[in-house]
mmCIF file of C-alpha atoms in Angstrom:
data_model
loop_
_atom_site.group_PDB
_atom_site.id
_atom_site.type_symbol
_atom_site.label_atom_id
_atom_site.label_comp_id
_atom_site.label_asym_id
_atom_site.label_seq_id
_atom_site.Cartn_x
_atom_site.Cartn_y
_atom_site.Cartn_z
ATOM 1 C CA MET A 1 32.793 -89.115 0.866
ATOM 2 C CA TYR A 2 31.931 -88.414 4.515
ATOM 3 C CA ASP A 3 30.379 -85.614 6.505
ATOM 4 C CA ASP A 4 32.220 -84.464 9.637
ATOM 5 C CA LEU A 5 30.498 -86.915 11.999
ATOM 6 C CA ASN A 6 31.055 -90.003 9.842
ATOM 7 C CA LEU A 7 34.625 -88.913 9.160
ATOM 8 C CA TYR A 8 35.267 -88.775 12.914
ATOM 9 C CA LEU A 9 33.523 -92.100 13.585
ATOM 10 C CA ARG A 10 35.667 -93.880 10.978
ATOM 11 C CA PHE A 11 39.016 -92.186 11.474
ATOM 12 C CA ARG A 12 38.750 -90.543 14.942
ATOM 13 C CA PHE A 13 39.968 -87.189 13.650
ATOM 14 C CA ASP A 14 38.510 -84.052 12.206
ATOM 15 C CA ARG A 15 39.218 -83.171 8.560
ATOM 16 C CA GLN A 16 41.922 -80.599 9.287
ATOM 17 C CA GLY A 17 43.561 -82.920 11.793
ATOM 18 C CA ILE A 18 43.934 -85.602 9.125
ATOM 19 C CA ILE A 19 45.331 -83.100 6.622
ATOM 20 C CA ASP A 20 47.858 -81.759 9.149
ATOM 21 C CA LEU A 21 48.887 -85.259 10.229
ATOM 22 C CA ALA A 22 49.434 -86.370 6.626
ATOM 23 C CA ALA A 23 51.557 -83.290 5.953
ATOM 24 C CA MET A 24 53.672 -84.000 9.037
ATOM 25 C CA LEU A 25 54.268 -87.625 8.047
ATOM 26 C CA ALA A 26 54.628 -87.031 4.289
ATOM 27 C CA PRO A 27 58.467 -87.114 4.240
ATOM 28 C CA SER A 28 58.352 -90.694 5.579
ATOM 29 C CA LEU A 29 55.401 -91.830 3.457
ATOM 30 C CA THR A 30 56.210 -90.377 0.041
ATOM 31 C CA SER A 31 57.357 -92.984 -2.443
ATOM 32 C CA HIS A 32 60.577 -92.245 -4.300
ATOM 33 C CA THR A 33 60.121 -94.969 -6.878
ATOM 34 C CA THR A 34 58.355 -94.806 -10.221
ATOM 35 C CA LYS A 35 57.233 -98.434 -10.051
ATOM 36 C CA GLY A 36 53.547 -99.241 -9.687
ATOM 37 C CA ARG A 37 51.027 -96.701 -8.469
ATOM 38 C CA PRO A 38 52.361 -94.907 -5.369
ATOM 39 C CA ILE A 39 49.729 -94.382 -2.671
ATOM 40 C CA PRO A 40 49.561 -90.728 -1.557
ATOM 41 C CA PRO A 41 50.526 -89.991 2.073
ATOM 42 C CA VAL A 42 47.008 -88.834 3.003
ATOM 43 C CA ALA A 43 45.571 -92.144 1.723
ATOM 44 C CA GLN A 44 48.146 -94.088 3.752
ATOM 45 C CA VAL A 45 47.226 -92.094 6.860
ATOM 46 C CA LEU A 46 43.525 -92.792 6.292
ATOM 47 C CA ILE A 47 44.190 -96.517 5.862
ATOM 48 C CA ALA A 48 46.193 -96.655 9.112
ATOM 49 C CA LEU A 49 43.688 -94.554 11.075
ATOM 50 C CA ARG A 50 40.839 -96.763 9.900
ATOM 51 C CA PHE A 51 42.682 -99.841 11.120
ATOM 52 C CA TYR A 52 43.585 -98.264 14.481
ATOM 53 C CA ALA A 53 39.961 -97.210 14.969
ATOM 54 C CA SER A 54 38.382 -100.516 13.917
ATOM 55 C CA GLY A 55 41.048 -103.147 14.530
ATOM 56 C CA SER A 56 39.931 -104.867 11.330
ATOM 57 C CA PHE A 57 41.391 -105.227 7.856
ATOM 58 C CA GLN A 58 37.843 -105.916 6.682
ATOM 59 C CA ALA A 59 36.707 -102.481 7.851
ATOM 60 C CA VAL A 60 39.523 -100.887 5.849
ATOM 61 C CA ALA A 61 38.501 -102.840 2.759
ATOM 62 C CA GLY A 62 34.857 -101.983 3.391
ATOM 63 C CA ASP A 63 35.689 -98.310 2.979
ATOM 64 C CA SER A 64 36.487 -98.939 -0.689
ATOM 65 C CA VAL A 65 40.257 -98.830 -0.332
ATOM 66 C CA GLN A 66 41.456 -100.443 -3.540
ATOM 67 C CA VAL A 67 44.578 -102.102 -2.135
ATOM 68 C CA SER A 68 45.354 -105.669 -1.093
ATOM 69 C CA GLN A 69 45.518 -106.834 2.511
ATOM 70 C CA PRO A 70 49.338 -107.282 2.384
ATOM 71 C CA THR A 71 49.610 -103.694 1.132
ATOM 72 C CA VAL A 72 47.331 -102.490 3.945
ATOM 73 C CA SER A 73 49.545 -104.329 6.444
ATOM 74 C CA ARG A 74 52.691 -102.694 5.056
ATOM 75 C CA ILE A 75 51.047 -99.265 5.139
ATOM 76 C CA ILE A 76 49.976 -99.709 8.761
ATOM 77 C CA HIS A 77 53.547 -100.605 9.706
ATOM 78 C CA ARG A 78 54.977 -97.696 7.686
ATOM 79 C CA VAL A 79 52.598 -95.131 9.210
ATOM 80 C CA SER A 80 53.090 -96.558 12.718
ATOM 81 C CA LEU A 81 56.870 -96.192 12.422
ATOM 82 C CA ALA A 82 56.513 -92.689 10.991
ATOM 83 C CA VAL A 83 54.409 -91.631 13.995
ATOM 84 C CA ALA A 84 56.544 -93.498 16.557
ATOM 85 C CA ASN A 85 59.706 -91.888 15.181
ATOM 86 C CA ARG A 86 58.102 -88.501 15.789
ATOM 87 C CA LEU A 87 56.923 -89.336 19.310
ATOM 88 C CA ARG A 88 58.426 -86.134 20.712
ATOM 89 C CA ASN A 89 56.032 -84.153 18.515
ATOM 90 C CA PHE A 90 53.132 -85.682 20.436
ATOM 91 C CA MET A 91 54.382 -86.587 23.909
ATOM 92 C CA ALA A 92 56.809 -85.186 26.477
ATOM 93 C CA TYR A 93 57.337 -85.417 30.223
ATOM 94 C CA PRO A 94 56.530 -81.986 31.720
ATOM 95 C CA THR A 95 59.604 -79.895 32.517
ATOM 96 C CA ALA A 96 58.693 -76.251 31.804
ATOM 97 C CA PRO A 97 57.937 -74.477 35.135
ATOM 98 C CA ALA A 98 54.550 -73.138 34.025
ATOM 99 C CA GLU A 99 53.465 -76.542 32.693
ATOM 100 C CA VAL A 100 54.679 -78.321 35.836
ATOM 101 C CA ALA A 101 52.763 -75.910 38.062
ATOM 102 C CA SER A 102 49.600 -76.282 35.986
ATOM 103 C CA ILE A 103 49.663 -80.103 36.035
ATOM 104 C CA ARG A 104 50.343 -80.217 39.773
ATOM 105 C CA GLN A 105 47.400 -77.890 40.358
ATOM 106 C CA GLN A 106 45.086 -79.959 38.152
ATOM 107 C CA PHE A 107 45.978 -83.150 40.010
ATOM 108 C CA PHE A 108 45.607 -81.399 43.374
ATOM 109 C CA GLU A 109 42.131 -80.211 42.447
ATOM 110 C CA MET A 110 41.061 -83.817 41.803
ATOM 111 C CA ALA A 111 41.475 -85.134 45.322
ATOM 112 C CA GLY A 112 43.895 -82.917 47.234
ATOM 113 C CA PHE A 113 47.074 -84.930 46.611
ATOM 114 C CA PRO A 114 50.070 -82.553 46.325
ATOM 115 C CA GLY A 115 52.922 -82.377 43.836
ATOM 116 C CA VAL A 116 51.786 -85.036 41.347
ATOM 117 C CA LEU A 117 53.116 -84.888 37.767
ATOM 118 C CA GLY A 118 51.734 -88.181 36.485
ATOM 119 C CA VAL A 119 50.171 -91.562 37.260
ATOM 120 C CA VAL A 120 52.051 -94.652 36.066
ATOM 121 C CA ASP A 121 50.627 -98.084 35.310
ATOM 122 C CA GLY A 122 50.787 -100.948 32.838
ATOM 123 C CA THR A 123 48.186 -102.382 30.495
ATOM 124 C CA GLN A 124 48.205 -105.647 28.583
ATOM 125 C CA ILE A 125 47.808 -105.554 24.774
ATOM 126 C CA LYS A 126 47.024 -108.835 22.980
ATOM 127 C CA ILE A 127 49.324 -109.989 20.174
ATOM 128 C CA LYS A 128 49.674 -113.163 18.129
ATOM 129 C CA ALA A 129 51.960 -115.851 19.558
ATOM 130 C CA PRO A 130 55.532 -114.855 18.637
ATOM 131 C CA SER A 131 57.929 -117.316 17.064
ATOM 132 C CA ALA A 132 60.696 -116.597 19.608
ATOM 133 C CA ASN A 133 60.455 -116.662 23.433
ATOM 134 C CA GLU A 134 56.760 -117.504 23.141
ATOM 135 C CA ILE A 135 56.312 -118.384 26.841
ATOM 136 C CA ASP A 136 57.551 -114.935 27.936
ATOM 137 C CA TYR A 137 54.609 -113.328 26.178
ATOM 138 C CA VAL A 138 51.933 -115.202 28.116
ATOM 139 C CA GLY A 139 50.291 -112.546 30.301
ATOM 140 C CA ARG A 140 48.917 -112.882 33.819
ATOM 141 C CA LYS A 141 45.436 -113.766 32.527
ATOM 142 C CA GLY A 142 46.633 -116.087 29.765
ATOM 143 C CA GLY A 143 46.991 -115.357 26.070
ATOM 144 C CA HIS A 144 49.944 -113.639 24.433
ATOM 145 C CA THR A 145 50.436 -109.981 25.265
ATOM 146 C CA ILE A 146 52.888 -107.149 25.570
ATOM 147 C CA ASN A 147 52.877 -105.170 28.813
ATOM 148 C CA VAL A 148 52.738 -101.452 28.004
ATOM 149 C CA GLN A 149 53.678 -98.726 30.490
ATOM 150 C CA GLY A 150 51.934 -95.376 30.362
ATOM 151 C CA VAL A 151 52.165 -92.237 32.502
ATOM 152 C CA ALA A 152 48.858 -90.391 32.440
ATOM 153 C CA LEU A 153 48.177 -86.661 32.807
ATOM 154 C CA PRO A 154 45.008 -84.982 34.154
ATOM 155 C CA ASP A 155 43.537 -84.346 30.686
ATOM 156 C CA GLY A 156 43.692 -88.051 29.746
ATOM 157 C CA SER A 157 46.824 -87.745 27.608
ATOM 158 C CA PHE A 158 50.145 -89.469 28.344
ATOM 159 C CA SER A 159 53.600 -88.074 29.060
ATOM 160 C CA ASN A 160 55.439 -91.391 28.647
ATOM 161 C CA VAL A 161 54.971 -94.778 26.987
ATOM 162 C CA VAL A 162 57.097 -97.946 26.892
ATOM 163 C CA ALA A 163 55.863 -100.753 24.604
ATOM 164 C CA LYS A 164 58.718 -103.238 24.260
ATOM 165 C CA TYR A 165 58.208 -105.724 27.112
ATOM 166 C CA ALA A 166 56.647 -109.186 27.025
ATOM 167 C CA GLY A 167 53.346 -109.713 28.813
ATOM 168 C CA SER A 168 54.989 -111.589 31.701
ATOM 169 C CA ALA A 169 57.221 -108.621 32.570
ATOM 170 C CA HIS A 170 56.342 -107.022 35.910
ATOM 171 C CA ASP A 171 55.190 -103.393 35.952
ATOM 172 C CA ALA A 172 57.891 -102.503 38.491
ATOM 173 C CA ARG A 173 60.627 -103.950 36.285
ATOM 174 C CA ILE A 174 59.441 -102.007 33.234
ATOM 175 C CA PHE A 175 59.498 -98.753 35.205
ATOM 176 C CA ARG A 176 62.836 -99.519 36.873
ATOM 177 C CA GLU A 177 64.487 -100.163 33.479
ATOM 178 C CA SER A 178 62.904 -97.166 31.748
ATOM 179 C CA ALA A 179 64.678 -94.003 30.627
ATOM 180 C CA LEU A 180 62.195 -92.000 32.721
ATOM 181 C CA PHE A 181 63.283 -93.832 35.888
ATOM 182 C CA ALA A 182 66.949 -93.157 35.100
ATOM 183 C CA ASP A 183 66.200 -89.468 34.538
ATOM 184 C CA LEU A 184 64.306 -89.209 37.842
ATOM 185 C CA VAL A 185 67.080 -90.955 39.777
ATOM 186 C CA ALA A 186 69.754 -88.729 38.202
ATOM 187 C CA GLY A 187 67.730 -85.563 38.791
ATOM 188 C CA ARG A 188 67.483 -84.742 35.091
ATOM 189 C CA LYS A 189 63.705 -84.763 35.540
ATOM 190 C CA GLN A 190 61.720 -83.814 38.605
ATOM 191 C CA GLY A 191 58.290 -84.513 39.989
ATOM 192 C CA LEU A 192 56.179 -87.029 41.841
ATOM 193 C CA LEU A 193 54.425 -90.008 40.259
ATOM 194 C CA ILE A 194 51.577 -92.078 41.688
ATOM 195 C CA GLY A 195 51.553 -95.847 41.223
ATOM 196 C CA ASP A 196 49.774 -98.915 42.591
ATOM 197 C CA SER A 197 51.109 -101.632 44.883
ATOM 198 C CA ALA A 198 53.169 -103.148 42.054
ATOM 199 C CA TYR A 199 55.770 -100.400 42.299
ATOM 200 C CA ALA A 200 58.594 -99.785 44.741
ATOM 201 C CA LEU A 201 58.206 -96.767 46.970
ATOM 202 C CA SER A 202 60.722 -93.999 46.240
ATOM 203 C CA PRO A 203 61.103 -90.229 46.673
ATOM 204 C CA PHE A 204 59.596 -89.750 43.206
ATOM 205 C CA LEU A 205 56.918 -92.488 43.300
ATOM 206 C CA LEU A 206 54.288 -92.924 45.996
ATOM 207 C CA LYS A 207 51.746 -95.708 46.277
ATOM 208 C CA PRO A 208 48.955 -96.915 48.586
ATOM 209 C CA LEU A 209 49.710 -97.773 52.190
ATOM 210 C CA PRO A 210 49.479 -101.533 52.876
ATOM 211 C CA ASN A 211 47.340 -101.159 56.027
ATOM 212 C CA PRO A 212 46.143 -97.608 56.721
ATOM 213 C CA THR A 213 44.635 -97.233 60.186
ATOM 214 C CA THR A 214 44.807 -93.628 61.393
ATOM 215 C CA ALA A 215 42.550 -90.877 60.067
ATOM 216 C CA PRO A 216 45.435 -89.096 58.252
ATOM 217 C CA GLU A 217 46.520 -92.383 56.651
ATOM 218 C CA LEU A 218 42.978 -93.085 55.499
ATOM 219 C CA ARG A 219 42.682 -89.592 54.007
ATOM 220 C CA TYR A 220 46.038 -90.085 52.234
ATOM 221 C CA GLN A 221 44.833 -93.429 50.895
ATOM 222 C CA GLN A 222 41.558 -92.010 49.617
ATOM 223 C CA ALA A 223 43.259 -89.075 47.881
ATOM 224 C CA LEU A 224 45.932 -91.285 46.314
ATOM 225 C CA LEU A 225 43.452 -93.834 44.980
ATOM 226 C CA ALA A 226 41.208 -91.115 43.562
ATOM 227 C CA THR A 227 44.218 -89.555 41.828
ATOM 228 C CA ARG A 228 45.428 -92.937 40.557
ATOM 229 C CA ALA A 229 42.088 -93.455 38.791
ATOM 230 C CA THR A 230 43.405 -90.955 36.216
ATOM 231 C CA VAL A 231 45.439 -93.644 34.486
ATOM 232 C CA GLU A 232 42.534 -96.100 34.366
ATOM 233 C CA CYS A 233 40.390 -93.430 32.726
ATOM 234 C CA ALA A 234 43.192 -92.526 30.290
ATOM 235 C CA PHE A 235 43.664 -96.168 29.251
ATOM 236 C CA GLY A 236 39.900 -96.416 28.757
ATOM 237 C CA GLN A 237 39.906 -93.328 26.524
ATOM 238 C CA LEU A 238 42.916 -94.629 24.577
ATOM 239 C CA LYS A 239 41.362 -98.022 23.881
ATOM 240 C CA GLY A 240 37.980 -96.505 23.192
ATOM 241 C CA ARG A 241 39.508 -94.304 20.508
ATOM 242 C CA TRP A 242 41.701 -97.042 19.009
ATOM 243 C CA ASN A 243 39.777 -100.312 19.032
ATOM 244 C CA CYS A 244 42.743 -102.240 17.606
ATOM 245 C CA LEU A 245 44.173 -102.184 21.155
ATOM 246 C CA HIS A 246 41.171 -104.191 22.367
ATOM 247 C CA GLN A 247 41.703 -106.878 19.760
ATOM 248 C CA GLU A 248 44.628 -109.132 18.969
ATOM 249 C CA LEU A 249 47.363 -107.365 17.033
ATOM 250 C CA ARG A 250 48.415 -110.038 14.563
ATOM 251 C CA TYR A 251 51.975 -108.789 14.309
ATOM 252 C CA SER A 252 55.360 -109.621 15.806
ATOM 253 C CA PRO A 253 56.099 -107.968 19.179
ATOM 254 C CA ASP A 254 58.243 -105.261 17.528
ATOM 255 C CA ARG A 255 55.598 -104.366 14.946
ATOM 256 C CA ALA A 256 52.828 -104.508 17.550
ATOM 257 C CA GLY A 257 54.899 -102.217 19.779
ATOM 258 C CA ALA A 258 55.182 -99.649 16.978
ATOM 259 C CA ILE A 259 51.394 -99.719 16.507
ATOM 260 C CA VAL A 260 50.855 -99.243 20.250
ATOM 261 C CA VAL A 261 53.254 -96.294 20.447
ATOM 262 C CA ALA A 262 51.561 -94.730 17.408
ATOM 263 C CA CYS A 263 48.158 -95.123 19.079
ATOM 264 C CA PHE A 264 49.417 -93.415 22.258
ATOM 265 C CA ALA A 265 50.893 -90.565 20.194
ATOM 266 C CA LEU A 266 47.746 -90.112 18.107
ATOM 267 C CA HIS A 267 45.599 -90.245 21.245
ATOM 268 C CA ASN A 268 47.614 -87.290 22.561
ATOM 269 C CA TYR A 269 47.143 -85.550 19.209
ATOM 270 C CA ALA A 270 43.372 -86.029 19.509
ATOM 271 C CA VAL A 271 43.372 -84.709 23.093
ATOM 272 C CA MET A 272 45.367 -81.688 21.921
ATOM 273 C CA ARG A 273 42.713 -81.062 19.252
ATOM 274 C CA ARG A 274 39.985 -81.418 21.931
ATOM 275 C CA LEU A 275 38.226 -84.214 20.087
ATOM 276 C CA PRO A 276 35.552 -86.187 21.983
ATOM 277 C CA ASN A 277 36.356 -89.426 23.778
ATOM 278 C CA ILE A 278 34.841 -92.855 23.298
ATOM 279 C CA ILE A 279 35.512 -94.378 26.714
ATOM 280 C CA ILE A 280 35.855 -98.126 27.249
ATOM 281 C CA PRO A 281 36.757 -99.316 30.791
ATOM 282 C CA ASP A 282 40.225 -100.856 30.845
ATOM 283 C CA GLY A 283 39.328 -104.111 32.543
ATOM 284 C CA GLY A 284 42.629 -105.791 31.765
ATOM 285 C CA ALA A 285 44.993 -103.280 33.298
ATOM 286 C CA HIS A 286 44.269 -103.679 36.994
ATOM 287 C CA ALA A 287 42.280 -106.888 37.362
ATOM 288 C CA ASP A 288 45.198 -108.686 39.000
ATOM 289 C CA ASP A 289 46.157 -106.022 41.556
ATOM 290 C CA ASN A 290 45.429 -108.386 44.442
ATOM 291 C CA ASN A 291 47.989 -110.856 43.088
ATOM 292 C CA ILE A 292 50.770 -108.345 42.508
ATOM 293 C CA ILE A 293 54.192 -108.990 44.026
ATOM 294 C CA VAL A 294 55.095 -106.241 46.476
ATOM 295 C CA VAL A 295 58.665 -105.121 45.868
ATOM 296 C CA ASP A 296 59.220 -102.739 48.786
ATOM 297 C CA ASN A 297 61.696 -105.089 50.451
ATOM 298 C CA VAL A 298 64.317 -104.322 47.803
ATOM 299 C CA ALA A 299 67.529 -103.267 49.572
ATOM 300 C CA ASP A 300 67.673 -99.747 48.216
ATOM 301 C CA VAL A 301 67.994 -96.392 49.946
ATOM 302 C CA ARG A 302 65.284 -95.043 47.634
ATOM 303 C CA VAL A 303 62.703 -97.174 49.473
ATOM 304 C CA HIS A 304 63.566 -95.613 52.836
ATOM 305 C CA ASP A 305 63.638 -92.138 51.324
ATOM 306 C CA GLY A 306 60.262 -92.885 49.765
ATOM 307 C CA GLN A 307 58.810 -93.935 53.115
ATOM 308 C CA ALA A 308 60.099 -90.706 54.637
ATOM 309 C CA ARG A 309 58.470 -88.625 51.893
ATOM 310 C CA GLN A 310 55.234 -90.589 52.213
ATOM 311 C CA MET A 311 55.088 -89.891 55.956
ATOM 312 C CA GLN A 312 55.974 -86.228 55.400
ATOM 313 C CA ILE A 313 53.087 -85.790 52.953
ATOM 314 C CA ILE A 314 50.675 -87.550 55.320
ATOM 315 C CA ARG A 315 51.697 -85.271 58.211
ATOM 316 C CA GLN A 316 51.731 -82.063 56.150
ATOM 317 C CA TYR A 317 48.635 -82.488 53.988
ATOM 318 C CA PHE A 318 46.363 -85.088 55.590
ATOM 319 C CA SER A 319 46.702 -84.616 59.356
#
């Protein structure tokens, strides 16, 4: 029905990308019943992609999909779970030496900040008011949300996503309770992350200085903030590609979380295929930075070790 441009505008993928994605997900999408008229996996993928791209059931119906809205909703959930369950096919924290070296070099070339393997931050995704623990899902700016953690890479893709916390959850708490944090503390994963003032300083996470005064401190601050902009740009690319993340996901928190994880995974898949971006500034992710609770006074040796590493980097690279 569509030429290559209109196919991309509706579904955000090229023709071969859709075919390959449908083949990958087919084992989870193939019906094993003889009742009714089973919908082929490629049609289910197209229905889900159209919803992710538009955020509207009406847009799906407008593309002449001859299925009911409840069926569309079930298909979106089924495809989202199929993608989320294959997250490792699309996303992984860098561990291979050659990949680690390449990512560190790419970040260094941005603004001269050494050793960075990712930039971590949270973004709020709107959902309908849940039936349980409704007050927990009221975000900082009002409305019901989930707070989603992402770790961005230089090419605009993500190496980590966590999409299971209510909108009131603090960014620092989400990171502290994540599997990635546990792996970094235990030494199972290496590397340096950049965060904003919401996060606790540690040997593996550096953040802006509260009051830089000397020339080296100011140079450190400028390089860190320029590097941290990577995650803002990545969130903008993600939400530009998948407009459903800009609108209210009218699902329970669990189902909305599966959709969000699927969108992160498919964003990475699009970056891997070098497809063009549709960038929308992520105004909701960092608008409240001035009101963030600083958590550096936590009684933890990691904070002191983080301060030591911060000072070492300032002396070695910015003096």
